[in-house]
XYZ file of C-alpha atoms in Angstrom:
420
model
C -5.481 21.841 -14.569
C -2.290 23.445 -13.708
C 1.516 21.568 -14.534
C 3.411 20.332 -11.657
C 5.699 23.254 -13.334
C 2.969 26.140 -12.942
C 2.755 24.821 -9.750
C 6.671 25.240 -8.636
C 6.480 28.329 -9.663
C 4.370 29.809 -7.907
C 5.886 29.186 -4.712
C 9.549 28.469 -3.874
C 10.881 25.052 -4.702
C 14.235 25.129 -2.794
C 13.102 25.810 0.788
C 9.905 22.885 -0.517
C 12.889 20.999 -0.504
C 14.361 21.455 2.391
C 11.442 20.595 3.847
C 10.849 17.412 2.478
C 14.466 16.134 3.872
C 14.200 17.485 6.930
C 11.056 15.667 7.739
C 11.864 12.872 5.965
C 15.414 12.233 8.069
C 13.561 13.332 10.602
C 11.096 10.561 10.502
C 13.510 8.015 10.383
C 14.733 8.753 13.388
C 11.633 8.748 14.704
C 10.829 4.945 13.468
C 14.123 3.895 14.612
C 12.854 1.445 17.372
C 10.168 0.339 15.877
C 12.551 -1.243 12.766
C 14.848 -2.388 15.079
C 11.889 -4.064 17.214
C 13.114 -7.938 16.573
C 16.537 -6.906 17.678
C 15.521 -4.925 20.450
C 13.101 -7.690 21.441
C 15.474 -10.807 21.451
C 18.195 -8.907 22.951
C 15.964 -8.342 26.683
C 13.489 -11.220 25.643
C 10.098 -8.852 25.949
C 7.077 -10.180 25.574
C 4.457 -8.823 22.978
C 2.776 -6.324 25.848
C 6.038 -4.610 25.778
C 7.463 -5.070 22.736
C 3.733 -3.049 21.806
C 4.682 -0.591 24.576
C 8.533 0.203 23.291
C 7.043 0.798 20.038
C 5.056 2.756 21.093
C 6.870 5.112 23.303
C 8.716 7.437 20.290
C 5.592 7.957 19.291
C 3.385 9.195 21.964
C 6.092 11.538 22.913
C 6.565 12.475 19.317
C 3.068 13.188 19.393
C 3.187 15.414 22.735
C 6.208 17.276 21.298
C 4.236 18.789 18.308
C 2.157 21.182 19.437
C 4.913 23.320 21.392
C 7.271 23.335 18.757
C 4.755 24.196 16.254
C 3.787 27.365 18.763
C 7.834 27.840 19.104
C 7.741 27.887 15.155
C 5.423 30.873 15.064
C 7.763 33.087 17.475
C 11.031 31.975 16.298
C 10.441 31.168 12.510
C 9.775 27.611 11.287
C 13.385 27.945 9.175
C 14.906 27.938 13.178
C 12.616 25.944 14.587
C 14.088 23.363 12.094
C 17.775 23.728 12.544
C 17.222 23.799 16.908
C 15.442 20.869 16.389
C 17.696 18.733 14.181
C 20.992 19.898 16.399
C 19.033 18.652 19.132
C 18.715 15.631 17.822
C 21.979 14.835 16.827
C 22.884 14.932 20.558
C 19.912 12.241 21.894
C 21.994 10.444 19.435
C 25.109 10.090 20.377
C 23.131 9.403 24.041
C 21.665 6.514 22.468
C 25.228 4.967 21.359
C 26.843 5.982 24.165
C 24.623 4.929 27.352
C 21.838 2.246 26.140
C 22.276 -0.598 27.919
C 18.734 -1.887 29.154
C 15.097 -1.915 28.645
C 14.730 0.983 30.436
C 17.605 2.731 28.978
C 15.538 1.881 25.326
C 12.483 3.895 27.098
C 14.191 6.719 27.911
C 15.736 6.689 23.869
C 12.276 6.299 22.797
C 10.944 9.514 24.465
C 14.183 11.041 23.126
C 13.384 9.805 19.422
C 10.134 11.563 19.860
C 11.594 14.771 19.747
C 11.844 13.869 15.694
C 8.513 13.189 15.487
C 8.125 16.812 16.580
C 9.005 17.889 13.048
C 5.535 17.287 11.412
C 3.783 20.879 11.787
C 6.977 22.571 10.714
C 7.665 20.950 7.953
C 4.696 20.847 6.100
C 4.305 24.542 7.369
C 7.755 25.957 6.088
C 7.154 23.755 2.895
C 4.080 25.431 2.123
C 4.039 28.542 3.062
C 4.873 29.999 -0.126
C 2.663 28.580 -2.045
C -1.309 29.825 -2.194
C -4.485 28.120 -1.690
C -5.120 26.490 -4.667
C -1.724 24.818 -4.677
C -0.940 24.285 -0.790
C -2.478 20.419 -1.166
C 0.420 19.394 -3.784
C 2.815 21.422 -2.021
C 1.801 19.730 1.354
C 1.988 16.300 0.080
C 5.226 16.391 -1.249
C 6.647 18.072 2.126
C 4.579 15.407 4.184
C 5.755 12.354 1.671
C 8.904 12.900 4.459
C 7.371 10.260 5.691
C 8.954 7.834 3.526
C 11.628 8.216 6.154
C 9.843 4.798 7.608
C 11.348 3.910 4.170
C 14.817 5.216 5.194
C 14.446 3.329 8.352
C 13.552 -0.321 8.069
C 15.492 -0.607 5.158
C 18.988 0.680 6.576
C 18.175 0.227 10.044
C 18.075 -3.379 10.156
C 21.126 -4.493 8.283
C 23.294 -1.987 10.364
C 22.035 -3.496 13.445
C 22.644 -6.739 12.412
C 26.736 -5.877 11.228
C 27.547 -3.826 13.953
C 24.682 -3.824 16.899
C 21.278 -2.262 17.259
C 23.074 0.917 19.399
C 25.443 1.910 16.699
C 22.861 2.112 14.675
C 21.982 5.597 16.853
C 25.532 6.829 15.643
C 24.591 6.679 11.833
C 21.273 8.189 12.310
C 22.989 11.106 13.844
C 25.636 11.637 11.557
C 23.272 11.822 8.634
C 21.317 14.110 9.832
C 23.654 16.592 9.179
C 22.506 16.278 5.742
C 19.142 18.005 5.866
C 21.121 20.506 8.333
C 22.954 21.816 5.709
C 19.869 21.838 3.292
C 17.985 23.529 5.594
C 20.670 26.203 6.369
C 21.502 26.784 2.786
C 18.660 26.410 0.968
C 15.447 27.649 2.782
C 13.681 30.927 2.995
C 10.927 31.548 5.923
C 7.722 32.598 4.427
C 5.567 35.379 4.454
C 2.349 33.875 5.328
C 2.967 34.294 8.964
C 0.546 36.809 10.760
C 1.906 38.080 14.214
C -0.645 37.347 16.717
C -1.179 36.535 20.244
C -0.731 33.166 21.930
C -4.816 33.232 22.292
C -5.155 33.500 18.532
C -1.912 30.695 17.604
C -3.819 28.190 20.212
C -7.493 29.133 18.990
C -7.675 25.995 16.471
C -7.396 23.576 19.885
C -11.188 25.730 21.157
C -12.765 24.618 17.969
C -14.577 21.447 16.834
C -13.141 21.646 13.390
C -9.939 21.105 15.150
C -10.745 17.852 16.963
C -12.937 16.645 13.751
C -9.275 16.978 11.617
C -7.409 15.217 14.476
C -9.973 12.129 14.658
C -9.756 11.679 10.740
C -5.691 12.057 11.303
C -5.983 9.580 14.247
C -6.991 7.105 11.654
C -5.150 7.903 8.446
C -1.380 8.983 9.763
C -2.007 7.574 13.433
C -2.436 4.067 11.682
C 0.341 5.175 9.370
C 2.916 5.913 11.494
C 1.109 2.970 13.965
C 1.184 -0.094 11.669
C 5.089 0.987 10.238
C 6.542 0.738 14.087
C 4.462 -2.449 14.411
C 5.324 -4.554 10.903
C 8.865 -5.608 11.468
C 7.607 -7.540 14.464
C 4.390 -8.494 12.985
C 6.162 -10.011 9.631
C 8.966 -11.407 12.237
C 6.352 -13.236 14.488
C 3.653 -13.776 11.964
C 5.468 -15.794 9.295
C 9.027 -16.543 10.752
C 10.725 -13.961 8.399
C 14.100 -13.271 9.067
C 14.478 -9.322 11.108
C 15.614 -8.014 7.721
C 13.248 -9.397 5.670
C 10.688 -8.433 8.191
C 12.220 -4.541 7.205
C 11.847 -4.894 3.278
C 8.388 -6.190 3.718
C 7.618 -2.781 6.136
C 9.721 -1.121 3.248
C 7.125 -2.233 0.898
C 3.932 -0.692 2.664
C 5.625 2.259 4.087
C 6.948 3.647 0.913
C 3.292 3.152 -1.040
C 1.963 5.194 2.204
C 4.290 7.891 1.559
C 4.485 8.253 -2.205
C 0.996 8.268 -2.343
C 0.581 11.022 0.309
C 1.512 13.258 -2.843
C -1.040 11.590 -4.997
C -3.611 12.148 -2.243
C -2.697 16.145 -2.298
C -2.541 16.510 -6.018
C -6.283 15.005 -6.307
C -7.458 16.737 -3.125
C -6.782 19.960 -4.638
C -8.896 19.480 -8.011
C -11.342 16.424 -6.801
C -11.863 17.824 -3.021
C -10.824 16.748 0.067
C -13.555 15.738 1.532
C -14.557 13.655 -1.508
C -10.946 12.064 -1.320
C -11.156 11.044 2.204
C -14.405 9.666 1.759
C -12.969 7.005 -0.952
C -9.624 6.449 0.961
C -11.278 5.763 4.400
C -13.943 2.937 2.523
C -10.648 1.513 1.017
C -8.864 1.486 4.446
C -11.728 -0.623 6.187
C -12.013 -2.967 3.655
C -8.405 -3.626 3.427
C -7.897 -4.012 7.290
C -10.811 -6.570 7.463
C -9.688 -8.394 4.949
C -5.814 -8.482 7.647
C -8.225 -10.387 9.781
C -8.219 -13.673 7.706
C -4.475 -13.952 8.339
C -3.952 -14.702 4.395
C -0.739 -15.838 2.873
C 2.818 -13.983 3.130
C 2.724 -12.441 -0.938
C -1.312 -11.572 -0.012
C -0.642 -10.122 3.520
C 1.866 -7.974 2.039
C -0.098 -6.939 -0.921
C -2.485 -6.226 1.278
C -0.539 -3.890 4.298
C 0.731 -1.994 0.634
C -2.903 -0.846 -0.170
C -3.832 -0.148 2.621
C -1.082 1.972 3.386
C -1.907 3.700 -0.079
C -5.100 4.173 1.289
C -3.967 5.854 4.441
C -0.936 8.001 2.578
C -3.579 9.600 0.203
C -6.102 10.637 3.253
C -3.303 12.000 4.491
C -3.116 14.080 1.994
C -6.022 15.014 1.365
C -6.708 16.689 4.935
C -3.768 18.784 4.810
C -5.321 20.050 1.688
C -8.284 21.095 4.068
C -5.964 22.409 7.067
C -4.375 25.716 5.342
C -7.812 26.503 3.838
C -9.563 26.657 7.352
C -6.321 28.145 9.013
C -4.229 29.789 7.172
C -2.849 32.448 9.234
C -1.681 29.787 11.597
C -0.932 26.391 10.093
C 1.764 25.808 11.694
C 0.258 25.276 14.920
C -3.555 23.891 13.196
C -1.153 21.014 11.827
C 1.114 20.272 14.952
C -1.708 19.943 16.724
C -3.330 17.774 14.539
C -0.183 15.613 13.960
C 0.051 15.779 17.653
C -3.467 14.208 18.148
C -3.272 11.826 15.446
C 0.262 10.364 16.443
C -1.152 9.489 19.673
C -3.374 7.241 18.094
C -0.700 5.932 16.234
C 1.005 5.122 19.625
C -1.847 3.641 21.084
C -2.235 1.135 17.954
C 1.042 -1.008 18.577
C -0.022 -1.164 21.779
C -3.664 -2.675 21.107
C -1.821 -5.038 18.321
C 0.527 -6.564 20.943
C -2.123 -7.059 23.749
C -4.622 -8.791 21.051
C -1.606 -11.105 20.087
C -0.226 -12.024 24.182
C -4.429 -12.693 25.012
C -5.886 -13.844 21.788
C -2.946 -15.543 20.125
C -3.882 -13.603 16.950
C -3.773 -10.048 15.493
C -7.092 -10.122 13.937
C -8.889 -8.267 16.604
C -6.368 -4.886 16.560
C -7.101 -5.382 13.018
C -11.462 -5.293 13.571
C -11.192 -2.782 16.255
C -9.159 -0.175 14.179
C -11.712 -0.550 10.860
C -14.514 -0.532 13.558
C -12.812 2.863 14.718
C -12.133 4.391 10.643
C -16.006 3.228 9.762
C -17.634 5.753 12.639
C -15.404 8.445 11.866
C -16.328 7.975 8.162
C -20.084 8.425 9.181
C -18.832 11.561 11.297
C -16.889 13.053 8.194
C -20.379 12.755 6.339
C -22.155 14.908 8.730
C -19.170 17.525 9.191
C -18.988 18.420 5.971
C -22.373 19.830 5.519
C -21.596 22.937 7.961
C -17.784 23.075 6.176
C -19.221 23.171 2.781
C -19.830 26.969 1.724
C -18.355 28.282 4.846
C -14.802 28.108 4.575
C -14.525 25.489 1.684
C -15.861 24.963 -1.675
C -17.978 22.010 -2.891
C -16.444 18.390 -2.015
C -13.455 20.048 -0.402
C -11.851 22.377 -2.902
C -10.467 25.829 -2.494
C -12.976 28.918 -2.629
C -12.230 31.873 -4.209
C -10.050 33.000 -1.473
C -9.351 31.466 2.206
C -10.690 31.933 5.116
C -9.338 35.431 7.041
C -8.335 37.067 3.903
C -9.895 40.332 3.465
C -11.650 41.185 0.299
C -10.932 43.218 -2.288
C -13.325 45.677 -0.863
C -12.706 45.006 2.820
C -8.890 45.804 1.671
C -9.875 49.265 0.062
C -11.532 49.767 3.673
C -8.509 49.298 5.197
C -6.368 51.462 2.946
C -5.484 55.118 4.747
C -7.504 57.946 2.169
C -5.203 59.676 -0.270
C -5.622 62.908 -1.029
């Protein structure tokens, strides 16, 4: 079993780095709404419907911004992909302190704060791109634990709002984001592993049905991620009468054993499997979210939301373990288009958990419907993994010999011009 050390070095730690903090500002940013929910809520008086639908707005654009700037990435370099991106979002915002002044003003910010939630492909791309096969799952995980940003967000987010208003709270967010600027300008190096091809061959991973197999098993493990951590502040705020920043250090809780654990979930996935690692996390995540539905105590609630965010950080993982071992001449745009599939069901879940509350009075059934949702894609992953296994992954989800479209040894002598 190699040392996190052996790992490092075999790939290049500064630009993993870089990475890291650029997604994981990034993601704040992204979030921002959703921890500022109560605020946002009391100040235009919304009602749970659209409360759910603010939420969920970042998101779903977010989620629709992913796939072109992962195709950008492959033209332009992920390294500049990066920096664009983060420039551009120091501008929506000094929009969002400047002009927010009404519910629909707080839409428009919301599709703006998707364009952070564009990062996702990129940055686990650029962050592992230098690393091979064997070691792309740790490397992934550490570059996709940038989503403790969520962290980042309901714990700072809230307190601002409350000393000097929700919109100022835009100004911060933008002026710290020239932090991972600089990081990203200084530190990072683009790496070799892309291939130039055509636009046909970037976009082929959208024409398979490994593709849309990855991006139902994402819909569940970072779509209920990234879902549930927009939704919390206002769930602990309405649920138990918490005050708005006590409703953020309870998210704070779950959100940062989703992300640290994403790590966890890529160091296991590359010696356990992926496959076998999902398998476990996705049993854990149902029985966790059925047990939401018996509205338990504050401490046990909590307790709770922080497993099964565990549960959902280490699938998350674990299938970016699998997605540079079945493409890994284009993983950037394989994992933006995954991210982009699975944050839309993350955008549709706040949405489901406010109409359940305005028509039921309760959470519980967002709660059943999303395990009733993780248990038949668990039965799917079962019968996917017999035509993966031996084809273009080893046994339970590990690494073969060598990935999928690299030549052989002897397919590389065949390709070697004859010397004389």
């Amino acid at each position: 079993m190699a040392s996190f050390k052996t790992v490092m070095k075999s790939g290049h730690p500064p630009t993993l780095f870089a990475a890291f903090l650029y997604f994981d500002f990034c993601f704040a940013i992204w979030v921002l709404n959703g921890a500022m929910g109560p605020f946002i809520t009391e100040t235009y008086k919304l009602t749970p419907a659209q409360t759910g639908f603010m939420i969920s707005l970042p998101i779903l654009a977010g989620a629709l911004m992913r796939f072109p700037l992962g195709v950008l990435a492959q033209y332009i370099g992920r390294k500049n992909a990066a920096i664009t991106e983060m420039v551009v979002i120091m501008m929506a915002m000094a929009y969002g302190y400047l002009f927010v002044s009404s519910y629909n003003d707080v839409l428009a910010m919301g599709v703006l704060l998707g364009i952070a939630g564009a990062s996702f492909g990129v940055a686990l791309s650029l962050g592992s791109g230098w690393f091979p096969p064997e070691h792309k799952g740790l490397a992934m995980g550490i570059a996709g634990a940038g989503n403790s940003g969520t962290v980042l967000a309901v714990l700072f987010a809230p307190p601002l709002a409350q000393a000097y208003g929700w919109q100022t709270t835009y100004a911060f967010a933008g002026l710290v984001m020239l932090l991972p600027l600089a990081v990203m300008i200084v530190l990072a190096k683009e790496p070799p592993d892309c291939e130039h091809q055509s636009f046909k061959e970037h976009v082929s991973c959208l024409f398979t049905k490994d593709g849309w197999a990855f991006s139902l098993i994402y819909v569940i493990t970072f779509g209920g991620f990234i879902g549930l951590s927009n939704f919390l502040p206002t769930f602990f705020y309405e649920q138990f009468a918490v005050t708005k920043v006590e409703a953020g250090r309870l998210t704070m809780l779950a959100a940062f054993m989703g992300s640290g654990i994403r790590i966890v979930g890529g160091y296991f996935a590359d010696r356990m499997g992926g496959i076998a690692v999902l398998s476990v996390v996705l049993l854990a995540a149902i029985a966790t979210l059925l047990s939401l539905t018996a509205t338990p105590s504050l401490a046990l609630t909590t307790l709770l939301f922080m497993l099964c965010f565990a549960a959902l950080g280490a699938g998350n993982g674990a299938l970016f373990q699998l997605v540079p071992l079945r493409w890994p001449t284009n993983t950037a745009v394989a994992g933006s288009m995954i991210g982009e599939i699975g944050a839309l069901g993350g955008a549709i879940l706040p949405n489901v958990m406010g109409l359940s509350k305005q028509y039921t009075g309760s959470f519980s059934l967002g709660f059943v419907g999303y395990a009733v949702f993780t248990a038949i894609v668990l039965g799917c992953l079962a019968l996917w993994q017999r035509k993966w296994v031996g084809s273009w992954v080893g046994p339970r989800g590990k690494a073969l010999g060598k990935a999928i479209g690299t030549p052989t040894e002897a397919e590389q002598g065949q390709l070697r011009p004859a010397t004389a």
